[in-house]
C-alpha positions as a printed Julia matrix, in Angstrom:
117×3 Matrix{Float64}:
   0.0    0.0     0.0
   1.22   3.19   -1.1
   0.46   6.82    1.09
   0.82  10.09   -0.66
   0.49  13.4     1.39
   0.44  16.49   -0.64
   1.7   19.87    0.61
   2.61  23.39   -0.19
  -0.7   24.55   -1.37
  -2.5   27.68   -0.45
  -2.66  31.31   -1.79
  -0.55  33.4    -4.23
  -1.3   36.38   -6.5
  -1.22  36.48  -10.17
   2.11  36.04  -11.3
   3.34  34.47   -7.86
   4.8   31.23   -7.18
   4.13  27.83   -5.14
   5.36  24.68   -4.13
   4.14  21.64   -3.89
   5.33  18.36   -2.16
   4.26  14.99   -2.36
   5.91  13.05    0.08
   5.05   8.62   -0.38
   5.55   6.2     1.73
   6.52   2.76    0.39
   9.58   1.16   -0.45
   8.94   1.24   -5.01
   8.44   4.87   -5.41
  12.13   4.63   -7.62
  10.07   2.22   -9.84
   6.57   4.17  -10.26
   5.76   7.22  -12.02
   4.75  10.54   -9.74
   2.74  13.48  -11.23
   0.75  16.0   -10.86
  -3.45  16.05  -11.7
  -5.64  18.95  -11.14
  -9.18  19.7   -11.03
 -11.34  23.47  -11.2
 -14.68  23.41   -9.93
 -16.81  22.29  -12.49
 -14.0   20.33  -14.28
 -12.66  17.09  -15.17
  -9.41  16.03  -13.7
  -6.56  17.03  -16.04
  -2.92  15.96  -16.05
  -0.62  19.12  -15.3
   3.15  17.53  -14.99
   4.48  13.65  -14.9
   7.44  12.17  -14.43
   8.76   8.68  -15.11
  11.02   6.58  -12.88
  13.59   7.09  -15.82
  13.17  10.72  -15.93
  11.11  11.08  -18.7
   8.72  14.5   -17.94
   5.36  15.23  -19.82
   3.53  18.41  -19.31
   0.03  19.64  -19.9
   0.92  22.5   -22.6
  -0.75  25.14  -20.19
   2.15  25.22  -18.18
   5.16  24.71  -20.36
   7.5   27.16  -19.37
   5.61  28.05  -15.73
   5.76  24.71  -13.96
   8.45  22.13  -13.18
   8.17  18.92  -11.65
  10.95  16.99   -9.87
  11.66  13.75   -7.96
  13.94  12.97   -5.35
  13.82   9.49   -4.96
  15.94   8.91   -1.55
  13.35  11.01   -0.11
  10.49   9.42   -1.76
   9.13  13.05   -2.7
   8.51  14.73   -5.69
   7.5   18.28   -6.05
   5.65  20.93   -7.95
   7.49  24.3    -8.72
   4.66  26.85   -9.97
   5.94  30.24  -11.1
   4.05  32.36  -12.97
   0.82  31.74  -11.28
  -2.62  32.54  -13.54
  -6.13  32.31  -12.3
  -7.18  29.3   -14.3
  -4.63  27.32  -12.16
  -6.88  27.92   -9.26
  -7.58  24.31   -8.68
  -7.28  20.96   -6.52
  -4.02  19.65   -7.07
  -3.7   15.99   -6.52
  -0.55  13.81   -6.09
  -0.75  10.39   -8.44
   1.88   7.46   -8.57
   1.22   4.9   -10.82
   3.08   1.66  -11.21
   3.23   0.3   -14.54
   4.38  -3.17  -13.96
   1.07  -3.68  -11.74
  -1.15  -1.23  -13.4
  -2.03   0.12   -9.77
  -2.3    3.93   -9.13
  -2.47   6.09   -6.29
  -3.56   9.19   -5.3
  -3.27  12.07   -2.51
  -5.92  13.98   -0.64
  -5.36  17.15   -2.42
  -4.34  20.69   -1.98
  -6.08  23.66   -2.81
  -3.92  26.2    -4.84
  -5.55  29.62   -5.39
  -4.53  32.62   -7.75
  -6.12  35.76   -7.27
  -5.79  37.99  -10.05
């Protein structure tokens, strides 16, 4: 059983910048693939950022150039670096790890992230 717990979220201006953590517990974080979903009110869940055990990154193309994502697998963390904040990423942000081998995925609680313009 795998445990995400998101944090960093809360309240930033237009332009502004936030970080978010997502720290899991579990011994085959190295092998599964952590990202980043999101989800306005009123919206479907969206990918924002993902990155593979091998280091492979795919973004949604809203936030090329704005957002990075980032393991650090000896800490079993990966993280959300948000600069350039806009009000359409006011969202939940959700923490996902998903192991390919057993087709399993995970997610966090979620962490509010608001922009106010």
């Amino acid at each position: 059983q795998v445990q995400l717990v998101e944090s960093g979220g809360g309240l930033a201006q237009a332009g502004g910048s936030l970080r978010l953590s997502c720290a899991a517990s579990g011994s085959i974080f190295s092998a599964g693939r952590m990202g980043w979903f999101r989800q306005a009110p009123g919206k479907q869940r969206e990918l924002v950022a993902v990155k593979s055990s091998s280091g492979i990154t795919n973004y949604a193309d809203s936030v090329k150039g704005r957002f990075t994502i980032s393991r650090d697998n000896a800490k079993n963390t990966v993280y959300l670096q948000m600069n350039s904040l806009k009000p359409e990423d006011t969202a939940v942000y959700y923490c996902n790890f998903y192991i390919p081998s057993s087709r399993l995925t995970y997610w966090g609680q979620g962490t509010q992230v608001t922009v106010s313009s």
